[in-house]
């Protein structure tokens, strides 16, 4: 029975993990939340099998697994067990100098404004590009890993990332031009 259960779950595990990562991204949860959700889903799957209620999942194993997974991630988001993605905290390491130990109010203000601009920019990206940026920058996945997670070609990942960076440059330039024109007016 154990091998039958493991075989049934293993058939859907990779597909379920990709689905979990996408759902975690949508709910602004870290990748660890997706991995935990898959484990919880497996535990519930075992419980259903052990309790003899197999008829609950007989029609569509993947459908039951994905519904259980989605519900678990929604519960995690609602109960705030996991901290949501804090863009300011994450970008702190990207935008601040590595060895900055002294407090500089002007620099702190500039960095805060930059974080706000980047956060606004992320909202303007298409979901496909935002997904690639999230996995590459915030979760530190390689291009190959990102391609595997999203089930796309490596060239597509590189293209989306490149276009997102170009979009960022244009967005920042537009914002600085807009700020300069409003100051002179």
Tab-separated table of C-alpha atoms in Angstrom:
chain	number	residue	atom	x	y	z
A	1	UNK	CA	0.000	0.000	0.000
A	2	UNK	CA	2.845	2.375	0.859
A	3	UNK	CA	4.494	1.933	-2.547
A	4	UNK	CA	1.144	2.453	-4.309
A	5	UNK	CA	0.652	5.684	-2.352
A	6	UNK	CA	4.160	6.941	-3.071
A	7	UNK	CA	3.868	6.035	-6.747
A	8	UNK	CA	0.560	7.875	-7.057
A	9	UNK	CA	1.972	10.993	-5.398
A	10	UNK	CA	5.304	10.897	-7.252
A	11	UNK	CA	3.501	11.000	-10.593
A	12	UNK	CA	2.188	14.450	-9.758
A	13	UNK	CA	4.934	15.787	-7.446
A	14	UNK	CA	6.969	17.853	-9.961
A	15	UNK	CA	3.863	19.318	-11.566
A	16	UNK	CA	2.469	20.059	-8.102
A	17	UNK	CA	5.697	21.786	-7.006
A	18	UNK	CA	5.642	24.051	-10.087
A	19	UNK	CA	1.999	24.868	-9.341
A	20	UNK	CA	2.883	25.545	-5.681
A	21	UNK	CA	5.697	27.921	-6.624
A	22	UNK	CA	3.412	29.850	-8.967
A	23	UNK	CA	0.709	30.072	-6.291
A	24	UNK	CA	3.250	31.166	-3.669
A	25	UNK	CA	4.446	33.857	-6.064
A	26	UNK	CA	0.876	35.074	-6.594
A	27	UNK	CA	0.328	35.278	-2.845
A	28	UNK	CA	3.746	36.895	-2.254
A	29	UNK	CA	4.981	33.962	-0.184
A	30	UNK	CA	8.546	32.627	-0.219
A	31	UNK	CA	9.489	29.435	-2.054
A	32	UNK	CA	9.808	27.670	1.302
A	33	UNK	CA	6.065	28.157	1.794
A	34	UNK	CA	5.448	26.353	-1.496
A	35	UNK	CA	7.704	23.466	-0.492
A	36	UNK	CA	5.999	23.244	2.909
A	37	UNK	CA	2.607	23.282	1.208
A	38	UNK	CA	3.584	20.341	-1.004
A	39	UNK	CA	4.696	18.415	2.089
A	40	UNK	CA	1.438	19.233	3.881
A	41	UNK	CA	-0.461	18.139	0.801
A	42	UNK	CA	1.399	14.818	0.848
A	43	UNK	CA	0.547	14.327	4.540
A	44	UNK	CA	-3.145	14.997	3.840
A	45	UNK	CA	-2.950	12.646	0.868
A	46	UNK	CA	-1.594	9.910	3.169
A	47	UNK	CA	-4.322	10.604	5.732
A	48	UNK	CA	-7.062	10.289	3.116
A	49	UNK	CA	-5.546	7.054	1.824
A	50	UNK	CA	-5.159	5.639	5.354
A	51	UNK	CA	-8.680	6.600	6.423
A	52	UNK	CA	-10.248	4.681	3.561
A	53	UNK	CA	-11.786	7.800	1.997
A	54	UNK	CA	-10.099	7.229	-1.344
A	55	UNK	CA	-13.360	7.995	-3.108
A	56	UNK	CA	-12.714	11.697	-2.330
A	57	UNK	CA	-9.775	11.729	-4.721
A	58	UNK	CA	-10.693	8.926	-7.112
A	59	UNK	CA	-11.926	11.171	-9.936
A	60	UNK	CA	-8.859	13.371	-10.234
A	61	UNK	CA	-5.815	12.901	-8.054
A	62	UNK	CA	-4.076	15.998	-9.397
A	63	UNK	CA	-7.275	18.034	-9.075
A	64	UNK	CA	-7.611	17.052	-5.421
A	65	UNK	CA	-3.915	17.714	-4.765
A	66	UNK	CA	-3.944	21.131	-6.431
A	67	UNK	CA	-7.138	22.173	-4.630
A	68	UNK	CA	-5.692	21.061	-1.287
A	69	UNK	CA	-2.446	22.870	-2.059
A	70	UNK	CA	-4.205	26.080	-3.070
A	71	UNK	CA	-6.345	26.031	0.073
A	72	UNK	CA	-3.270	25.480	2.236
A	73	UNK	CA	-1.455	28.449	0.664
A	74	UNK	CA	-4.525	30.645	1.104
A	75	UNK	CA	-4.657	29.659	4.774
A	76	UNK	CA	-0.959	30.445	5.164
A	77	UNK	CA	-1.494	33.862	3.612
A	78	UNK	CA	-4.575	34.627	5.720
A	79	UNK	CA	-3.116	33.508	9.026
A	80	UNK	CA	0.192	35.210	8.286
A	81	UNK	CA	2.167	32.225	9.468
A	82	UNK	CA	4.683	33.039	6.780
A	83	UNK	CA	5.848	36.617	6.355
A	84	UNK	CA	4.809	38.037	3.044
A	85	UNK	CA	7.477	39.105	0.651
A	86	UNK	CA	8.850	42.391	1.901
A	87	UNK	CA	10.220	44.194	-1.090
A	88	UNK	CA	11.860	46.860	1.037
A	89	UNK	CA	13.698	44.238	3.092
A	90	UNK	CA	14.810	42.298	0.018
A	91	UNK	CA	15.913	45.325	-1.953
A	92	UNK	CA	17.854	46.602	1.046
A	93	UNK	CA	20.616	44.166	0.138
A	94	UNK	CA	20.495	45.087	-3.531
A	95	UNK	CA	20.379	48.853	-3.235
A	96	UNK	CA	22.484	49.555	-0.141
A	97	UNK	CA	26.274	49.468	-0.283
A	98	UNK	CA	27.711	46.274	1.164
A	99	UNK	CA	29.923	47.903	3.806
A	100	UNK	CA	27.744	50.833	4.839
A	101	UNK	CA	27.966	51.008	8.630
A	102	UNK	CA	27.439	54.731	9.105
A	103	UNK	CA	23.995	56.314	9.160
A	104	UNK	CA	23.458	58.907	6.469
A	105	UNK	CA	19.931	60.415	6.431
A	106	UNK	CA	20.282	61.720	2.871
A	107	UNK	CA	21.438	58.352	1.614
A	108	UNK	CA	18.666	56.608	3.563
A	109	UNK	CA	16.072	58.895	1.934
A	110	UNK	CA	17.470	58.276	-1.553
A	111	UNK	CA	17.465	54.522	-1.005
A	112	UNK	CA	13.918	54.642	0.316
A	113	UNK	CA	12.789	56.555	-2.770
A	114	UNK	CA	14.621	54.086	-5.012
A	115	UNK	CA	12.917	51.132	-3.298
A	116	UNK	CA	9.524	52.783	-3.822
A	117	UNK	CA	10.282	53.335	-7.508
A	118	UNK	CA	11.372	49.738	-7.986
A	119	UNK	CA	8.273	48.506	-6.175
A	120	UNK	CA	6.069	50.615	-8.464
A	121	UNK	CA	7.980	49.323	-11.479
A	122	UNK	CA	7.417	45.697	-10.484
A	123	UNK	CA	3.678	46.336	-10.515
A	124	UNK	CA	3.899	47.503	-14.151
A	125	UNK	CA	5.561	44.311	-15.407
A	126	UNK	CA	3.654	41.585	-17.173
A	127	UNK	CA	3.055	38.526	-14.966
A	128	UNK	CA	5.489	36.459	-17.071
A	129	UNK	CA	8.345	38.947	-16.659
A	130	UNK	CA	7.560	39.583	-12.995
A	131	UNK	CA	7.661	35.843	-12.364
A	132	UNK	CA	11.132	35.569	-13.907
A	133	UNK	CA	12.413	38.605	-11.960
A	134	UNK	CA	11.032	37.170	-8.732
A	135	UNK	CA	12.642	33.762	-9.200
A	136	UNK	CA	16.009	35.124	-10.411
A	137	UNK	CA	16.447	38.126	-8.078
A	138	UNK	CA	14.534	37.284	-4.924
A	139	UNK	CA	14.840	33.504	-4.817
A	140	UNK	CA	18.338	33.362	-6.415
A	141	UNK	CA	17.506	30.590	-8.851
A	142	UNK	CA	19.834	30.137	-11.814
A	143	UNK	CA	18.590	30.637	-15.353
A	144	UNK	CA	18.415	26.860	-15.780
A	145	UNK	CA	16.476	26.376	-12.539
A	146	UNK	CA	14.099	29.218	-13.400
A	147	UNK	CA	13.466	27.664	-16.819
A	148	UNK	CA	12.743	24.286	-15.223
A	149	UNK	CA	10.392	25.755	-12.613
A	150	UNK	CA	8.419	27.720	-15.199
A	151	UNK	CA	8.653	24.927	-17.775
A	152	UNK	CA	10.039	27.256	-20.452
A	153	UNK	CA	13.274	27.474	-22.454
A	154	UNK	CA	16.387	29.101	-20.963
A	155	UNK	CA	16.407	31.576	-23.837
A	156	UNK	CA	12.896	32.659	-22.887
A	157	UNK	CA	14.024	33.264	-19.299
A	158	UNK	CA	16.976	35.351	-20.524
A	159	UNK	CA	14.738	37.281	-22.902
A	160	UNK	CA	12.112	38.051	-20.251
A	161	UNK	CA	14.784	39.105	-17.775
A	162	UNK	CA	16.508	41.303	-20.351
A	163	UNK	CA	13.238	42.945	-21.350
A	164	UNK	CA	12.337	43.501	-17.704
A	165	UNK	CA	15.684	45.255	-17.135
A	166	UNK	CA	15.149	47.404	-20.233
A	167	UNK	CA	11.677	48.191	-18.916
A	168	UNK	CA	13.229	49.198	-15.577
A	169	UNK	CA	15.700	51.550	-17.295
A	170	UNK	CA	12.915	53.223	-19.265
A	171	UNK	CA	10.698	53.419	-16.199
A	172	UNK	CA	13.437	55.031	-14.087
A	173	UNK	CA	14.328	57.444	-16.880
A	174	UNK	CA	10.670	58.388	-17.319
A	175	UNK	CA	10.288	58.889	-13.555
A	176	UNK	CA	13.384	61.106	-13.367
A	177	UNK	CA	12.234	63.125	-16.416
A	178	UNK	CA	8.795	63.493	-14.840
A	179	UNK	CA	10.332	64.608	-11.531
A	180	UNK	CA	12.609	67.115	-13.283
A	181	UNK	CA	9.726	68.632	-15.254
A	182	UNK	CA	7.555	68.954	-12.142
A	183	UNK	CA	10.384	70.686	-10.236
A	184	UNK	CA	11.020	73.195	-13.045
A	185	UNK	CA	7.303	73.930	-13.479
